Coordinates of C-alpha atoms and ligand atoms in Angstrom, one line a residue:
X1 CA 95.4 -5.8 16.0
X2 CA 97.9 -4.8 18.6
X3 CA 100.7 -2.3 17.9
X4 CA 103.7 -2.4 20.2
X5 CA 105.1 1.1 20.0
X6 CA 108.7 2.4 20.5
X7 CA 110.2 -0.7 22.1
X8 CA 113.8 -1.6 21.9
X9 CA 113.5 -4.7 19.7
X10 CA 116.3 -7.1 20.6
X11 CA 116.3 -10.3 18.6
X12 CA 119.4 -12.4 18.0
X13 CA 117.7 -14.4 15.3
X14 CA 117.4 -11.3 13.0
X15 CA 120.4 -9.6 14.6
X16 CA 118.5 -6.5 15.5
X17 CA 118.8 -4.1 18.4
X18 CA 116.8 -1.1 17.3
X19 CA 113.8 1.1 18.4
X20 CA 111.0 -0.3 16.3
X21 CA 107.3 -0.8 16.3
X22 CA 105.8 -4.3 16.0
X23 CA 102.3 -4.8 14.7
X24 CA 100.4 -8.0 15.6
X25 CA 97.5 -9.2 13.5
X26 CA 95.6 -12.0 15.3
X27 CA 98.0 -14.8 16.0
X28 CA 100.8 -13.6 13.7
X29 CA 103.3 -10.8 13.5
X30 CA 102.1 -8.5 10.7
X31 CA 105.0 -6.0 10.5
X32 CA 108.2 -4.8 12.2
X33 CA 109.7 -1.4 11.5
X34 CA 109.9 2.2 12.4
X35 CA 106.8 4.4 12.9
X36 CA 104.2 1.9 11.8
X37 CA 100.8 3.5 11.4
X38 CA 97.8 1.3 12.3
X39 CA 94.9 3.6 13.2
X40 CA 92.6 0.9 14.4
X41 CA 95.1 -1.1 16.4
X42 CA 95.2 -1.2 20.2
X43 CA 98.5 0.4 21.3
X44 CA 101.0 -1.0 23.8
X45 CA 103.5 1.7 24.7
X46 CA 106.8 -0.1 25.0
X47 CA 108.9 3.1 25.4
X48 CA 111.9 2.3 27.6
X49 CA 111.3 -1.4 27.4
X50 CA 112.9 -4.3 25.6
X51 CA 110.7 -6.3 23.1
X52 CA 112.1 -9.8 22.6
X53 CA 110.9 -12.9 20.9
X54 CA 108.7 -15.0 23.2
X55 CA 110.7 -16.9 25.8
X56 CA 110.7 -20.7 25.7
X57 CA 111.4 -22.8 28.8
X58 CA 112.7 -26.2 27.9
X59 CA 112.3 -27.7 31.3
X60 CA 109.6 -27.5 33.9
X61 CA 107.3 -29.6 36.0
X62 CA 103.6 -28.7 36.0
X63 CA 102.6 -31.7 38.2
X64 CA 99.3 -32.4 36.4
X65 CA 98.0 -35.1 36.2
X66 CA 98.3 -36.5 39.6
X67 CA 100.2 -34.0 41.9
X68 CA 97.7 -31.1 41.8
X69 CA 98.4 -30.2 45.4
X70 CA 101.8 -28.9 44.3
X71 CA 100.8 -27.4 40.9
X72 CA 98.4 -27.6 38.1
X73 CA 98.7 -26.8 34.4
X74 CA 96.7 -23.7 35.1
X75 CA 98.6 -22.3 38.1
X76 CA 102.1 -23.3 36.7
X77 CA 101.5 -21.6 33.4
X78 CA 100.2 -18.5 35.1
X79 CA 103.5 -18.3 36.9
X80 CA 105.3 -19.0 33.6
X81 CA 103.4 -16.0 32.0
X82 CA 104.5 -13.8 34.9
X83 CA 108.1 -14.9 34.3
X84 CA 107.9 -13.8 30.6
X85 CA 107.6 -17.3 29.2
X86 CA 105.4 -17.8 26.1
X87 CA 106.0 -21.6 25.8
X88 CA 107.0 -24.2 28.4
X89 CA 108.0 -27.8 28.0
X90 CA 106.7 -29.9 30.8
X91 CA 108.5 -33.1 31.9
X92 CA 106.7 -36.4 31.9
X93 CA 107.2 -37.4 35.6
X94 CA 103.5 -36.9 36.5
X95 CA 101.1 -39.5 37.9
X96 CA 100.5 -41.3 35.7
X97 CA 103.8 -40.8 33.8
X98 CA 103.3 -39.2 30.4
X99 CA 104.5 -42.3 28.6
X100 CA 101.6 -42.8 26.2
X101 CA 99.4 -40.8 23.8
X102 CA 96.3 -40.6 26.0
X103 CA 98.3 -38.9 28.8
X104 CA 99.9 -36.6 26.2
X105 CA 96.5 -35.7 24.8
X106 CA 95.1 -35.0 28.3
X107 CA 97.9 -32.5 28.9
X108 CA 97.4 -30.8 25.5
X109 CA 93.7 -30.5 26.0
X110 CA 94.0 -29.2 29.6
X111 CA 96.5 -26.7 28.4
X112 CA 94.3 -25.5 25.6
X113 CA 91.5 -24.9 28.1
X114 CA 93.5 -23.5 31.0
X115 CA 96.9 -22.2 30.0
X116 CA 97.8 -18.7 29.1
X117 CA 101.0 -19.9 27.4
X118 CA 101.9 -22.6 25.0
X119 CA 102.5 -26.0 26.6
X120 CA 104.8 -28.4 24.8
X121 CA 104.8 -31.8 26.6
X122 CA 107.9 -34.0 26.8
X123 CA 107.2 -37.7 26.7
X124 CA 108.8 -40.4 28.7
X125 CA 111.6 -42.4 27.1
X126 CA 110.6 -45.6 28.9
X127 CA 107.3 -47.0 30.2
X128 CA 106.7 -45.4 33.6
X129 CA 110.2 -43.9 33.3
X130 CA 111.3 -47.2 34.9
X131 CA 114.2 -47.7 32.5
X132 CA 113.0 -51.1 31.3
X133 CA 111.0 -50.9 28.1
X134 CA 110.8 -48.1 25.5
X135 CA 107.6 -45.9 25.7
X136 CA 105.2 -45.3 22.8
X137 CA 107.3 -42.5 21.4
X138 CA 105.8 -42.4 17.9
X139 CA 102.2 -42.3 19.2
X140 CA 103.1 -39.6 21.7
X141 CA 104.7 -37.6 18.9
X142 CA 101.4 -37.7 17.0
X143 CA 99.7 -36.4 20.2
X144 CA 102.1 -33.5 20.5
X145 CA 105.3 -34.2 22.4
X146 CA 108.4 -32.2 21.4
X147 CA 111.1 -34.4 23.0
X148 CA 111.6 -37.5 25.1
X149 CA 113.1 -37.7 28.6
X150 CA 112.9 -39.8 31.8
X151 CA 113.7 -36.6 33.8
X152 CA 113.6 -37.0 37.5
X153 CA 116.0 -39.8 36.8
X154 CA 118.5 -40.7 34.1
X155 CA 117.7 -42.9 31.1
X156 CA 118.6 -46.0 33.1
X157 CA 121.0 -48.0 30.8
X158 CA 123.2 -47.3 27.8
X159 CA 121.2 -49.9 25.9
X160 CA 117.9 -48.2 26.5
X161 CA 119.4 -44.8 25.8
X162 CA 120.6 -46.2 22.4
X163 CA 117.1 -47.4 21.6
X164 CA 115.5 -44.1 22.7
X165 CA 118.0 -42.3 20.5
X166 CA 117.4 -44.5 17.5
X167 CA 113.6 -44.1 17.7
X168 CA 113.6 -40.4 18.5
X169 CA 116.1 -39.7 15.7
X170 CA 113.8 -41.4 13.2
X171 CA 110.9 -39.2 14.5
X172 CA 113.0 -36.0 14.5
X173 CA 112.9 -35.6 18.3
X174 CA 115.7 -34.8 20.7
X175 CA 116.4 -37.1 23.7
X176 CA 116.8 -35.0 26.9
X177 CA 118.8 -36.7 29.7
X178 CA 118.9 -36.0 33.4
X179 CA 122.5 -37.1 33.8
X180 CA 123.2 -39.0 37.0
X181 CA 125.0 -42.2 37.9
X182 CA 122.7 -43.8 40.5
X183 CA 125.5 -45.8 42.2
X184 CA 127.4 -42.5 42.9
X185 CA 124.2 -40.6 43.8
X186 CA 123.5 -43.2 46.5
X187 CA 121.2 -41.2 48.8
X188 CA 123.2 -38.0 48.6
X189 CA 121.4 -34.7 49.2
X190 CA 124.0 -32.0 48.3
X191 CA 127.3 -31.7 46.4
X192 CA 130.1 -33.7 48.0
X193 CA 133.0 -31.5 49.4
X194 CA 134.1 -29.4 52.3
X195 CA 130.6 -27.9 52.7
X196 CA 128.8 -31.2 52.8
X197 CA 131.3 -32.3 55.5
X198 CA 130.8 -29.1 57.4
X199 CA 127.0 -29.5 57.3
X200 CA 127.1 -33.2 58.0
X201 CA 125.0 -33.9 54.9
X202 CA 125.6 -36.9 52.5
X203 CA 127.4 -35.7 49.4
X204 CA 127.1 -36.4 45.7
X205 CA 130.3 -36.1 43.8
X206 CA 130.5 -34.0 40.6
X207 CA 131.4 -37.1 38.6
X208 CA 127.8 -38.4 39.3
X209 CA 126.7 -36.1 36.5
X210 CA 129.7 -36.0 34.1
X211 CA 130.1 -39.8 33.9
X212 CA 126.5 -40.0 32.5
X213 CA 127.1 -37.0 30.2
X214 CA 130.2 -38.9 28.8
X215 CA 128.1 -42.0 28.3
X216 CA 125.4 -40.1 26.4
X217 CA 127.9 -38.3 24.2
X218 CA 129.4 -41.6 23.2
X219 CA 125.9 -42.9 22.4
X220 CA 125.1 -39.7 20.4
X221 CA 128.2 -40.5 18.4
X222 CA 127.1 -44.1 17.9
X223 CA 123.5 -43.2 16.8
X224 CA 123.9 -39.7 15.3
X225 CA 120.8 -38.7 17.4
X226 CA 120.1 -35.3 18.9
X227 CA 121.1 -35.3 22.6
X228 CA 120.2 -32.6 25.0
X229 CA 121.6 -32.5 28.5
X230 CA 119.2 -31.2 31.1
X231 CA 120.3 -28.8 34.0
X232 CA 124.0 -29.2 33.4
X233 CA 125.9 -28.2 36.5
X234 CA 129.6 -29.1 36.3
X235 CA 132.7 -28.0 34.5
X236 CA 133.5 -31.6 33.5
X237 CA 130.1 -32.0 31.8
X238 CA 130.6 -28.7 30.0
X239 CA 134.0 -30.0 28.7
X240 CA 132.2 -33.1 27.3
X241 CA 129.8 -30.8 25.5
X242 CA 132.4 -28.6 24.1
X243 CA 134.4 -31.5 22.6
X244 CA 131.2 -33.2 21.2
X245 CA 130.2 -29.9 19.6
X246 CA 133.6 -29.5 18.1
X247 CA 133.3 -32.9 16.6
X248 CA 130.0 -31.9 15.0
X249 CA 127.8 -34.2 17.1
X250 CA 124.1 -33.1 17.6
X251 CA 124.4 -32.2 21.2
X252 CA 123.0 -29.3 23.2
X253 CA 122.6 -28.4 26.8
X254 CA 120.8 -26.1 29.3
X255 CA 121.7 -24.5 32.6
X256 CA 119.3 -23.4 35.3
X257 CA 119.3 -19.9 36.9
X258 CA 120.0 -21.5 40.3
X259 CA 123.1 -23.2 39.0
X260 CA 124.5 -20.0 37.6
X261 CA 123.6 -18.0 40.7
X262 CA 124.3 -20.2 43.8
X263 CA 126.9 -22.7 44.9
X264 CA 127.3 -25.4 47.5
X265 CA 128.6 -22.7 49.8
X266 CA 125.1 -21.2 49.9
X267 CA 123.5 -24.5 51.1
X268 CA 122.0 -24.3 54.6
X269 CA 119.5 -26.5 56.6
X270 CA 116.7 -25.2 54.5
X271 CA 115.1 -27.5 51.9
X272 CA 114.8 -24.6 49.4
X273 CA 118.5 -25.2 48.8
X274 CA 117.9 -28.8 48.0
X275 CA 117.8 -29.5 44.3
X276 CA 119.0 -32.2 41.8
X277 CA 121.6 -31.8 40.5
X278 CA 122.8 -30.2 43.7
X279 CA 124.2 -26.7 43.8
X280 CA 127.8 -27.1 42.5
X281 CA 131.2 -25.7 43.5
X282 CA 132.2 -22.1 42.9
X283 CA 134.6 -23.3 40.1
X284 CA 131.7 -25.1 38.4
X285 CA 129.5 -22.1 38.6
X286 CA 132.2 -19.9 37.0
X287 CA 132.7 -22.5 34.2
X288 CA 128.9 -22.4 33.5
X289 CA 128.9 -18.6 33.3
X290 CA 131.8 -18.9 30.8
X291 CA 129.8 -21.5 28.8
X292 CA 126.7 -19.3 28.8
X293 CA 128.8 -16.4 27.5
X294 CA 130.8 -18.2 24.8
X295 CA 128.0 -20.1 23.2
X296 CA 128.9 -23.6 24.5
X297 CA 125.6 -23.7 26.5
X298 CA 122.4 -23.4 24.3
X299 CA 119.6 -22.4 26.7
X300 CA 118.7 -21.3 30.2
X301 CA 115.9 -23.6 31.5
X302 CA 114.2 -23.1 34.8
X303 CA 113.6 -26.8 36.0
X304 CA 110.6 -25.2 37.8
X305 CA 109.9 -28.0 40.3
X306 CA 107.0 -27.0 42.6
X307 CA 106.5 -29.0 45.9
X308 CA 103.6 -28.1 48.2
X309 CA 104.7 -26.5 51.5
X310 CA 103.9 -29.6 53.6
X311 CA 106.3 -31.8 51.6
X312 CA 109.2 -29.3 51.6
X313 CA 108.8 -28.3 55.3
X314 CA 110.7 -31.2 56.7
X315 CA 114.3 -32.1 57.5
X316 CA 116.8 -31.5 54.7
X317 CA 117.4 -35.2 54.3
X318 CA 113.8 -36.0 53.8
X319 CA 112.7 -33.1 51.6
X320 CA 112.1 -33.7 47.9
X321 CA 114.5 -32.1 45.4
X322 CA 113.6 -29.0 43.4
X323 CA 112.6 -25.3 43.5
X324 CA 110.2 -23.1 41.6
X325 CA 111.8 -21.0 38.9
X326 CA 109.6 -19.3 36.4
X327 CA 109.3 -15.8 38.0
X328 CA 112.9 -15.3 38.9
X329 CA 114.7 -16.7 35.8
X330 CA 115.0 -13.5 33.8
X331 CA 115.9 -11.3 36.8
X332 CA 118.6 -13.7 37.9
X333 CA 119.9 -13.5 34.3
X334 CA 120.2 -9.8 34.7
X335 CA 121.8 -9.7 38.2
X336 CA 124.3 -12.6 37.7
X337 CA 125.1 -12.3 33.9
X338 CA 124.2 -9.0 32.3
X339 CA 124.5 -6.3 35.0
X340 CA 127.7 -8.0 36.1
X341 CA 129.1 -7.5 32.6
X342 CA 129.6 -11.2 31.8
X343 CA 126.9 -11.5 29.0
X344 CA 125.4 -9.0 26.6
X345 CA 121.7 -8.5 26.6
X346 CA 121.6 -10.0 23.1
X347 CA 123.2 -13.2 24.3
X348 CA 120.9 -13.4 27.4
X349 CA 117.9 -13.1 25.1
X350 CA 119.3 -15.8 22.8
X351 CA 119.5 -18.2 25.8
X352 CA 115.7 -17.7 26.3
X353 CA 114.6 -17.7 22.7
X354 CA 116.6 -18.8 19.6
X355 CA 118.7 -21.1 21.8
X356 CA 115.9 -23.3 23.2
X357 CA 114.0 -23.1 19.9
X358 CA 117.0 -24.6 18.1
X359 CA 117.2 -27.5 20.7
X360 CA 113.6 -28.3 19.7
X361 CA 114.3 -27.9 16.0
X362 CA 112.0 -24.8 15.9
X363 CA 112.6 -21.2 14.9
X364 CA 111.9 -18.2 17.1
X365 CA 112.1 -14.6 15.7
X366 CA 110.3 -11.3 15.3
X367 CA 109.4 -11.3 11.6
X368 CA 106.4 -11.0 9.4
X369 CA 104.2 -14.1 9.4
X370 CA 105.8 -15.6 12.6
X371 CA 103.6 -16.4 15.6
X372 CA 102.8 -13.3 17.6
X373 CA 104.7 -14.4 20.8
X374 CA 106.6 -11.6 22.5
X375 CA 108.3 -11.1 25.8
X376 CA 108.5 -7.4 26.9
X377 CA 110.7 -6.5 29.9
X378 CA 112.6 -3.8 31.7
X379 CA 116.3 -4.0 32.2
X380 CA 116.4 -1.6 35.1
X381 CA 113.1 -1.5 37.0
X382 CA 113.6 -2.3 40.7
X383 CA 111.3 -4.9 42.2
X384 CA 111.3 -7.5 44.9
X385 CA 110.2 -11.1 44.4
X386 CA 107.6 -12.3 46.9
X387 CA 106.8 -16.0 46.7
X388 CA 103.5 -15.4 48.4
X389 CA 102.3 -13.3 45.4
X390 CA 103.0 -16.1 42.9
X391 CA 100.1 -17.8 41.2
X392 CA 102.1 -21.1 41.6
X393 CA 100.6 -23.4 44.3
X394 CA 104.1 -23.9 45.7
X395 CA 106.5 -21.6 47.6
X396 CA 109.8 -23.5 47.5
X397 CA 112.3 -21.0 46.4
X398 CA 115.5 -19.7 47.9
X399 CA 114.9 -16.3 46.2
X400 CA 111.9 -15.2 48.2
X401 CA 112.3 -11.6 49.2
X402 CA 115.3 -11.0 46.8
X403 CA 115.5 -7.5 45.3
X404 CA 116.1 -7.4 41.6
X405 CA 116.8 -4.8 38.9
X406 CA 115.0 -5.7 35.7
X407 CA 112.2 -8.2 35.0
X408 CA 109.2 -9.1 32.9
X409 CA 106.6 -6.4 32.1
X410 CA 104.3 -8.2 29.6
X411 CA 103.9 -11.5 28.0
X412 CA 102.1 -11.9 24.6
X413 CA 101.1 -15.2 23.3
X414 CA 99.4 -15.6 19.9
X415 CA 98.7 -11.9 19.8
X416 CA 97.1 -11.7 23.3
X417 CA 98.6 -10.0 26.3
X418 CA 98.4 -12.9 28.8
X419 CA 100.3 -11.1 31.5
X420 CA 101.2 -7.5 32.1
X421 CA 102.6 -5.4 35.0
X422 CA 100.6 -2.4 36.0
X423 CA 103.5 -0.2 34.8
X424 CA 102.6 -1.0 31.2
X425 CA 100.1 1.5 29.7
X426 CA 97.5 0.8 27.2
X427 CA 95.3 3.1 25.1
X428 CA 92.6 1.9 22.8
X429 CA 92.0 3.9 19.7
Ligands
LIG501 ZN1 116.1 -33.6 36.3
LIG502 ZN1 113.4 -31.6 36.1

């Protein structure tokens, strides 16, 4: 048994923000309340810390199988644990693509052997994510997928998206789309605008994303399926989401920490500023922060996209898209959203817990009988992120060396402390 003492328990699912103890018994939460006595339990002193439900990341790339130079399930999930995540959903664009049950089983087995956190795979919507024929969604569901997506690229055609939605809907799975119109994308490397012109880099217009979001919303209306928009980055996409939600369609969306933190004005000739969707305009960033605050956006997701140094250390045009994200996600939430007064702490926690859980059709709360997954963090401890210290195999982040106030202290999965900062103190009875 593990007794978390004197933490500030903040959980939007049970509408609690109180100093409580939480007693874990094996893989489940046994009790939550004031002054719990458990003489034989190991004690974790959470005085001055926040105790939240375990964080869920809806969107990451663990690169295994096939791209182990950049990341493995083991190294990626160690970085996830350091970031406070207790469960991560890994996208299917591995080599081979996770488009059939044997690849899904391989990921699940590897995670069971090597991962400190829960790994919930996402299966491809189409075979090879090529956008031609539907993948074996039902067989992958049996093997453990929690959603389908062709992330890395959009679901190629409206017809295929309709089929994917119909099949997934019958199976109770959401379809996650990386929204992009390939004909507008057309070899672009950053957001089109004054800054792409100044840098002489080929631009991608904002409509590249929102046109595809509009298509998908129309198909969600047609099929009644659950649609989730990955890494949404523009005001126009958010407006599509708001209208669809008002209509009662089953649509949800996520935003990445880099899109609520940086803009196209931050882009320089450094491939750590190259991601897809590209960093958006200042107006888009402001709209996303409003959407995070008012409930229009359901989750913060990292889109952790590791690339080994040799592949990123090339000219901007040639570098692959994507940055790592697990270890800076919560701290960026503090600096950009909570310390700046734009979001409450409760709302930020919701975006990492109940919000993403709802997207997957799961629950997430601190209550008796629930899985003993908790994220413990400080809201004010000063620290500096050093990419070199990360267990990830990759270093591609624009946030290396950034000073933060507040960050993860301990990550508990199924009753086990899988990561803790030295600051946390333990005493065994
Ligand atoms: Zn994507
Ligand atoms: Zn992605």
